[in-house]
Amino acid sequence: MLPVLLGLLLVSACSSSKSDNDDSCDTGDQDGVVGGNNTVLLSVSDTAFAVGGVDSGSTEPNIAVQNLSNVTLTLTNVGTKPHSLSIGCVPTGLPAGCPSMSCFPANANIPALAPGASSTTMFATPAVEGAYTFTSDVPGDSNAGADGGATGLVGEFVLM
């Protein structure tokens, strides 16, 4: 009983430090759903990322999960040269004094994998919904486009 009471006191103390009217940095949630646990299998070849198991036949490069969810992501390099996974940030659109960018945690990125290698990482997705572009940051794999987009090995982590 004591741990429960202490937990309630801590929650009350933390939530009371922010006034009910101070929600200017609240990111909101478009679909009203947050969280969950997701397992994502992603392969990368010399020409594209693909969601699904290595032999799934998928050509879909985009991953869709809820914001504030727990993700276990396994990247498998099915190509003939090293490839990585680097997830970009998005602007929050929040007012001055709030964070201007939203990023995945550093451990969501996977350094270059040798051909045939796999790597698994676990992380929580950011609160800010949107499409976070991911690329391979190995030289020659992805290029920045004139419009700010990327070409080459590119996909999107879509947070709903």
JSON list of N, CA and C in Angstrom, two decimals, residues 33-40 64-73 122-125 157:
[
{"chain": "A", "resi": 33, "resn": "VAL", "atom": "N", "xyz": [-4.98, 8.34, -30.15]},
{"chain": "A", "resi": 33, "resn": "VAL", "atom": "CA", "xyz": [-4.38, 7.07, -29.74]},
{"chain": "A", "resi": 33, "resn": "VAL", "atom": "C", "xyz": [-2.88, 7.27, -29.60]},
{"chain": "A", "resi": 34, "resn": "VAL", "atom": "N", "xyz": [-2.32, 6.82, -28.49]},
{"chain": "A", "resi": 34, "resn": "VAL", "atom": "CA", "xyz": [-0.87, 6.87, -28.30]},
{"chain": "A", "resi": 34, "resn": "VAL", "atom": "C", "xyz": [-0.40, 5.55, -27.73]},
{"chain": "A", "resi": 35, "resn": "GLY", "atom": "N", "xyz": [0.88, 5.30, -27.87]},
{"chain": "A", "resi": 35, "resn": "GLY", "atom": "CA", "xyz": [1.50, 4.14, -27.24]},
{"chain": "A", "resi": 35, "resn": "GLY", "atom": "C", "xyz": [1.29, 2.85, -27.99]},
{"chain": "A", "resi": 36, "resn": "GLY", "atom": "N", "xyz": [1.65, 1.79, -27.32]},
{"chain": "A", "resi": 36, "resn": "GLY", "atom": "CA", "xyz": [1.58, 0.45, -27.90]},
{"chain": "A", "resi": 36, "resn": "GLY", "atom": "C", "xyz": [2.98, -0.13, -28.03]},
{"chain": "A", "resi": 37, "resn": "ASN", "atom": "N", "xyz": [3.02, -1.39, -28.39]},
{"chain": "A", "resi": 37, "resn": "ASN", "atom": "CA", "xyz": [4.28, -2.10, -28.61]},
{"chain": "A", "resi": 37, "resn": "ASN", "atom": "C", "xyz": [4.30, -2.60, -30.04]},
{"chain": "A", "resi": 38, "resn": "ASN", "atom": "N", "xyz": [5.37, -2.32, -30.75]},
{"chain": "A", "resi": 38, "resn": "ASN", "atom": "CA", "xyz": [5.48, -2.68, -32.16]},
{"chain": "A", "resi": 38, "resn": "ASN", "atom": "C", "xyz": [6.80, -3.38, -32.45]},
{"chain": "A", "resi": 39, "resn": "THR", "atom": "N", "xyz": [6.71, -4.42, -33.25]},
{"chain": "A", "resi": 39, "resn": "THR", "atom": "CA", "xyz": [7.91, -5.09, -33.76]},
{"chain": "A", "resi": 39, "resn": "THR", "atom": "C", "xyz": [7.96, -4.81, -35.25]},
{"chain": "A", "resi": 40, "resn": "VAL", "atom": "N", "xyz": [9.07, -4.25, -35.69]},
{"chain": "A", "resi": 40, "resn": "VAL", "atom": "CA", "xyz": [9.22, -3.86, -37.10]},
{"chain": "A", "resi": 40, "resn": "VAL", "atom": "C", "xyz": [10.43, -4.59, -37.68]},
{"chain": "A", "resi": 64, "resn": "ALA", "atom": "N", "xyz": [4.58, 2.68, -40.23]},
{"chain": "A", "resi": 64, "resn": "ALA", "atom": "CA", "xyz": [3.55, 3.47, -39.56]},
{"chain": "A", "resi": 64, "resn": "ALA", "atom": "C", "xyz": [3.27, 2.87, -38.18]},
{"chain": "A", "resi": 65, "resn": "VAL", "atom": "N", "xyz": [3.45, 3.70, -37.15]},
{"chain": "A", "resi": 65, "resn": "VAL", "atom": "CA", "xyz": [3.16, 3.31, -35.77]},
{"chain": "A", "resi": 65, "resn": "VAL", "atom": "C", "xyz": [2.59, 4.52, -35.03]},
{"chain": "A", "resi": 66, "resn": "GLN", "atom": "N", "xyz": [2.09, 4.29, -33.84]},
{"chain": "A", "resi": 66, "resn": "GLN", "atom": "CA", "xyz": [1.58, 5.39, -33.03]},
{"chain": "A", "resi": 66, "resn": "GLN", "atom": "C", "xyz": [2.73, 6.18, -32.41]},
{"chain": "A", "resi": 67, "resn": "ASN", "atom": "N", "xyz": [2.46, 7.44, -32.13]},
{"chain": "A", "resi": 67, "resn": "ASN", "atom": "CA", "xyz": [3.43, 8.23, -31.37]},
{"chain": "A", "resi": 67, "resn": "ASN", "atom": "C", "xyz": [3.46, 7.69, -29.95]},
{"chain": "A", "resi": 68, "resn": "LEU", "atom": "N", "xyz": [4.56, 7.93, -29.26]},
{"chain": "A", "resi": 68, "resn": "LEU", "atom": "CA", "xyz": [4.78, 7.46, -27.88]},
{"chain": "A", "resi": 68, "resn": "LEU", "atom": "C", "xyz": [4.62, 5.95, -27.74]},
{"chain": "A", "resi": 69, "resn": "SER", "atom": "N", "xyz": [5.03, 5.20, -28.76]},
{"chain": "A", "resi": 69, "resn": "SER", "atom": "CA", "xyz": [4.97, 3.74, -28.68]},
{"chain": "A", "resi": 69, "resn": "SER", "atom": "C", "xyz": [6.36, 3.16, -28.51]},
{"chain": "A", "resi": 70, "resn": "ASN", "atom": "N", "xyz": [6.40, 1.93, -28.04]},
{"chain": "A", "resi": 70, "resn": "ASN", "atom": "CA", "xyz": [7.67, 1.20, -27.91]},
{"chain": "A", "resi": 70, "resn": "ASN", "atom": "C", "xyz": [7.88, 0.37, -29.17]},
{"chain": "A", "resi": 71, "resn": "VAL", "atom": "N", "xyz": [9.07, 0.51, -29.75]},
{"chain": "A", "resi": 71, "resn": "VAL", "atom": "CA", "xyz": [9.37, -0.18, -31.01]},
{"chain": "A", "resi": 71, "resn": "VAL", "atom": "C", "xyz": [10.60, -1.06, -30.82]},
{"chain": "A", "resi": 72, "resn": "THR", "atom": "N", "xyz": [10.49, -2.28, -31.32]},
{"chain": "A", "resi": 72, "resn": "THR", "atom": "CA", "xyz": [11.64, -3.16, -31.46]},
{"chain": "A", "resi": 72, "resn": "THR", "atom": "C", "xyz": [11.86, -3.28, -32.97]},
{"chain": "A", "resi": 73, "resn": "LEU", "atom": "N", "xyz": [12.94, -2.71, -33.45]},
{"chain": "A", "resi": 73, "resn": "LEU", "atom": "CA", "xyz": [13.22, -2.65, -34.88]},
{"chain": "A", "resi": 73, "resn": "LEU", "atom": "C", "xyz": [14.43, -3.50, -35.21]},
{"chain": "A", "resi": 122, "resn": "MET", "atom": "N", "xyz": [15.81, -1.15, -29.60]},
{"chain": "A", "resi": 122, "resn": "MET", "atom": "CA", "xyz": [14.52, -0.87, -28.96]},
{"chain": "A", "resi": 122, "resn": "MET", "atom": "C", "xyz": [14.51, 0.60, -28.54]},
{"chain": "A", "resi": 123, "resn": "PHE", "atom": "N", "xyz": [13.37, 1.27, -28.77]},
{"chain": "A", "resi": 123, "resn": "PHE", "atom": "CA", "xyz": [13.26, 2.69, -28.44]},
{"chain": "A", "resi": 123, "resn": "PHE", "atom": "C", "xyz": [11.79, 3.09, -28.35]},
{"chain": "A", "resi": 124, "resn": "ALA", "atom": "N", "xyz": [11.55, 4.28, -27.80]},
{"chain": "A", "resi": 124, "resn": "ALA", "atom": "CA", "xyz": [10.21, 4.86, -27.76]},
{"chain": "A", "resi": 124, "resn": "ALA", "atom": "C", "xyz": [10.14, 5.96, -28.83]},
{"chain": "A", "resi": 125, "resn": "THR", "atom": "N", "xyz": [9.03, 6.00, -29.55]},
{"chain": "A", "resi": 125, "resn": "THR", "atom": "CA", "xyz": [8.86, 7.02, -30.58]},
{"chain": "A", "resi": 125, "resn": "THR", "atom": "C", "xyz": [8.53, 8.37, -29.92]},
{"chain": "A", "resi": 157, "resn": "PHE", "atom": "N", "xyz": [9.23, 7.08, -41.33]},
{"chain": "A", "resi": 157, "resn": "PHE", "atom": "CA", "xyz": [8.66, 6.56, -40.09]},
{"chain": "A", "resi": 157, "resn": "PHE", "atom": "C", "xyz": [7.47, 7.47, -39.82]}
]
